[in-house]
PDB file of C-alpha atoms in Angstrom:
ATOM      1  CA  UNK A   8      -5.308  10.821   6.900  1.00  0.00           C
ATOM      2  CA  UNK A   9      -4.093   8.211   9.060  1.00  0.00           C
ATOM      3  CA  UNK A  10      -0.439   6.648   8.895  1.00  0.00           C
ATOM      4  CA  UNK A  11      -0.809   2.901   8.190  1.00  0.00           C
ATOM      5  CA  UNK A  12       0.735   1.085   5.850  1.00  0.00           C
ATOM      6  CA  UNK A  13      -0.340  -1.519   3.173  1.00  0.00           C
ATOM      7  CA  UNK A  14       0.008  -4.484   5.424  1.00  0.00           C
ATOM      8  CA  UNK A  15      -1.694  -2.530   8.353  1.00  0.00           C
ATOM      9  CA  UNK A  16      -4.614  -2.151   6.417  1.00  0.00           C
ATOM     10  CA  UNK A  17      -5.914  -5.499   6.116  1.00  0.00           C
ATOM     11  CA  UNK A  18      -6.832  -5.200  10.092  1.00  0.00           C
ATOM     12  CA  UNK A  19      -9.625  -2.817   9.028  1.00  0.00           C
ATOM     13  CA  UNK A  20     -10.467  -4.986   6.279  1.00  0.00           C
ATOM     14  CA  UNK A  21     -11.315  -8.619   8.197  1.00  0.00           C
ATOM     15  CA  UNK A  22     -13.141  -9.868   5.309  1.00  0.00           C
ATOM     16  CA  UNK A  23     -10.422  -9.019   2.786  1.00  0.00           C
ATOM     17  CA  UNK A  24      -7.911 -10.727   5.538  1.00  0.00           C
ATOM     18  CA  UNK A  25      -9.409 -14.134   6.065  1.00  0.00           C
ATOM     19  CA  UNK A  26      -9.235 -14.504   2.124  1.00  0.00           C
ATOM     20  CA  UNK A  27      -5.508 -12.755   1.580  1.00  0.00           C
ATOM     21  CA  UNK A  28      -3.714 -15.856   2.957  1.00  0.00           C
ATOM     22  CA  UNK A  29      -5.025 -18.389   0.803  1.00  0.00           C
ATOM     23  CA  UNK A  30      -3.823 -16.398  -2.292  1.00  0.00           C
ATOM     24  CA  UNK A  31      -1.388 -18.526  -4.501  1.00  0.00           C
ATOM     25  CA  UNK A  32       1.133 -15.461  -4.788  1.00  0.00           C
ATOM     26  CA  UNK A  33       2.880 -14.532  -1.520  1.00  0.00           C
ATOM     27  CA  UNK A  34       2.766 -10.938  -2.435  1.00  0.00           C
ATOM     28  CA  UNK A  35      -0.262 -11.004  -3.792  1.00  0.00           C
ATOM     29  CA  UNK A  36      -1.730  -6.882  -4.432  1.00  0.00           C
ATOM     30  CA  UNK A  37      -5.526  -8.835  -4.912  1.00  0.00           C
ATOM     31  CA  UNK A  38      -5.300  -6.446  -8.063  1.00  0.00           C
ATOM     32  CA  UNK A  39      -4.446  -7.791 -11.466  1.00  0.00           C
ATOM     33  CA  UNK A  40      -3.322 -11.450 -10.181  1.00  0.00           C
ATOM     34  CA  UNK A  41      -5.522 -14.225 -11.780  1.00  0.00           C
ATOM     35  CA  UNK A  42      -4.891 -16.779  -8.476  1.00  0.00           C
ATOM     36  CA  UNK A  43      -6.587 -13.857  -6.174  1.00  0.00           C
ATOM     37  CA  UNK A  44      -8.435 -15.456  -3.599  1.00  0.00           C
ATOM     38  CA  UNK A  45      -9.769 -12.007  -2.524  1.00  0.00           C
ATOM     39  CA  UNK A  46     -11.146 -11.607  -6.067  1.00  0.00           C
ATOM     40  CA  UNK A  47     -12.912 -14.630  -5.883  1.00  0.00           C
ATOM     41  CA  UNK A  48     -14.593 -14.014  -2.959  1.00  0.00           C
ATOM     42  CA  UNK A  49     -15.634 -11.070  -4.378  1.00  0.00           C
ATOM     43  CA  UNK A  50     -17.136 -12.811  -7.558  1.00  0.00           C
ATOM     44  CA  UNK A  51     -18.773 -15.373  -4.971  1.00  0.00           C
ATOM     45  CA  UNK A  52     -20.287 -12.125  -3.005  1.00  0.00           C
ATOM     46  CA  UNK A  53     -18.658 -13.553   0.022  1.00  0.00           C
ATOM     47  CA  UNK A  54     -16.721 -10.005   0.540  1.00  0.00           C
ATOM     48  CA  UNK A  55     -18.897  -6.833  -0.359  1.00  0.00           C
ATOM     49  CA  UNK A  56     -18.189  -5.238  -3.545  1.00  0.00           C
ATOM     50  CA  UNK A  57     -18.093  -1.993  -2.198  1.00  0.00           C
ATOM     51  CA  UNK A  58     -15.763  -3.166   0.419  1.00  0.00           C
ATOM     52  CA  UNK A  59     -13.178  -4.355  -2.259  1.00  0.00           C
ATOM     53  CA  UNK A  60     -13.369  -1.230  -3.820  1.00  0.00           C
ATOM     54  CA  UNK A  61     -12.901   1.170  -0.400  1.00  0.00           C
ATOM     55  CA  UNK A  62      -9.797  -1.004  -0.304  1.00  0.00           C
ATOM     56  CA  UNK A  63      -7.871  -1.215  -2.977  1.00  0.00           C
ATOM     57  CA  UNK A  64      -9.116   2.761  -3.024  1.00  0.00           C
ATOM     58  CA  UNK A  65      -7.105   3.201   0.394  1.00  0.00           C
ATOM     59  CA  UNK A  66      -4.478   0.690  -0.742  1.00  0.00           C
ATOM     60  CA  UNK A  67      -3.509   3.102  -3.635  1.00  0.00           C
ATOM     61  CA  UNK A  68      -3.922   6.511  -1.542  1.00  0.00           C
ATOM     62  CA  UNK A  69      -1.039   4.279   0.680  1.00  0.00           C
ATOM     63  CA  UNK A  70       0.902   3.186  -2.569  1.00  0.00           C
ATOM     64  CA  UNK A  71       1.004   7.008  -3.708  1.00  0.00           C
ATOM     65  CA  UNK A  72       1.811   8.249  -0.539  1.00  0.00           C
ATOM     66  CA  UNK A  73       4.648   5.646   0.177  1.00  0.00           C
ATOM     67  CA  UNK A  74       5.968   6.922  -3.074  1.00  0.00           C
ATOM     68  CA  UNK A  75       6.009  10.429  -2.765  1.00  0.00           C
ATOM     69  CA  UNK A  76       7.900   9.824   0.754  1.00  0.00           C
ATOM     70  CA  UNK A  77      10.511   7.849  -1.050  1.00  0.00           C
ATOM     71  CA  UNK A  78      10.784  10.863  -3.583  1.00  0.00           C
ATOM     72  CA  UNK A  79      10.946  12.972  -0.937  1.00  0.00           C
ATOM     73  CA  UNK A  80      13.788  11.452   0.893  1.00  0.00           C
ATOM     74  CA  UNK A  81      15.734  10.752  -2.460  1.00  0.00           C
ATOM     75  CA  UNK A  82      15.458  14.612  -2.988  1.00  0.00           C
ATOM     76  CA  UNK A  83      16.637  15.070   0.814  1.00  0.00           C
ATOM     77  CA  UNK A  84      19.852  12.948   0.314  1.00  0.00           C
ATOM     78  CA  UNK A  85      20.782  14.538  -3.698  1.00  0.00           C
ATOM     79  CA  UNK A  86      20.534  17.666  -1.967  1.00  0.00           C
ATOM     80  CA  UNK A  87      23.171  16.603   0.969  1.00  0.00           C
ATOM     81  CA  UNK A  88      25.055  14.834  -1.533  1.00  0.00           C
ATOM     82  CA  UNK A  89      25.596  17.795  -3.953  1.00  0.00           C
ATOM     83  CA  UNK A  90      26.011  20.551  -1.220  1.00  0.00           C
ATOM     84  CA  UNK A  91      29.549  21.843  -1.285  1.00  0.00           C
ATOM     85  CA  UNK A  92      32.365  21.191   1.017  1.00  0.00           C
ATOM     86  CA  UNK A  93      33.375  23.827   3.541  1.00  0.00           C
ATOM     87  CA  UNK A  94      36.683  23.913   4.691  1.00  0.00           C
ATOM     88  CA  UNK A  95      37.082  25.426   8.448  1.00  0.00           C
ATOM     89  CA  UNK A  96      38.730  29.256   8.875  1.00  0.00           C
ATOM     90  CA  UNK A  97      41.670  29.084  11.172  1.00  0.00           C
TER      91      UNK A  97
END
């Protein structure tokens, strides 16, 4: 898939963007927040359910994939961090 991140995504989403700002939360994941304006714009059929759903469906594909990259590079530096020491042959 492509690589875009969570705030990237809202560009292919216009809909979902015009609503994101006026959320109450700054960080607002238009999830399990109760002050969503994105939700409520889906209740008021002003955004497309299906729309809201191929979102927050991407939005999690991003979440897991952000994730297993942080794993990823925390397995990358216990692995330099545990290799041992060489001293140089003279």
């Amino acid at each position: 898939m492509w690589n875009i991140d969570s705030e990237s995504l809202k560009q292919f989403f216009p809909e979902i963007e015009k609503f994101a700002g006026r959320c109450k939360s700054a960080d607002c994941t238009h999830t399990p927040e109760l002050d969503c304006a994105v939700k409520t714009a889906v209740k008021e059929k002003s955004i497309r359910n299906d729309r809201y759903e191929s979102f927050i469906s991407i939005l999690k594909n991003i979440g897991l994939k952000e994730k297993e990259k942080e794993n990823n590079n925390n397995q990358t530096i216990e692995i330099a961090d545990s290799s041992p020491a060489y001293e140089s042959i003279e």
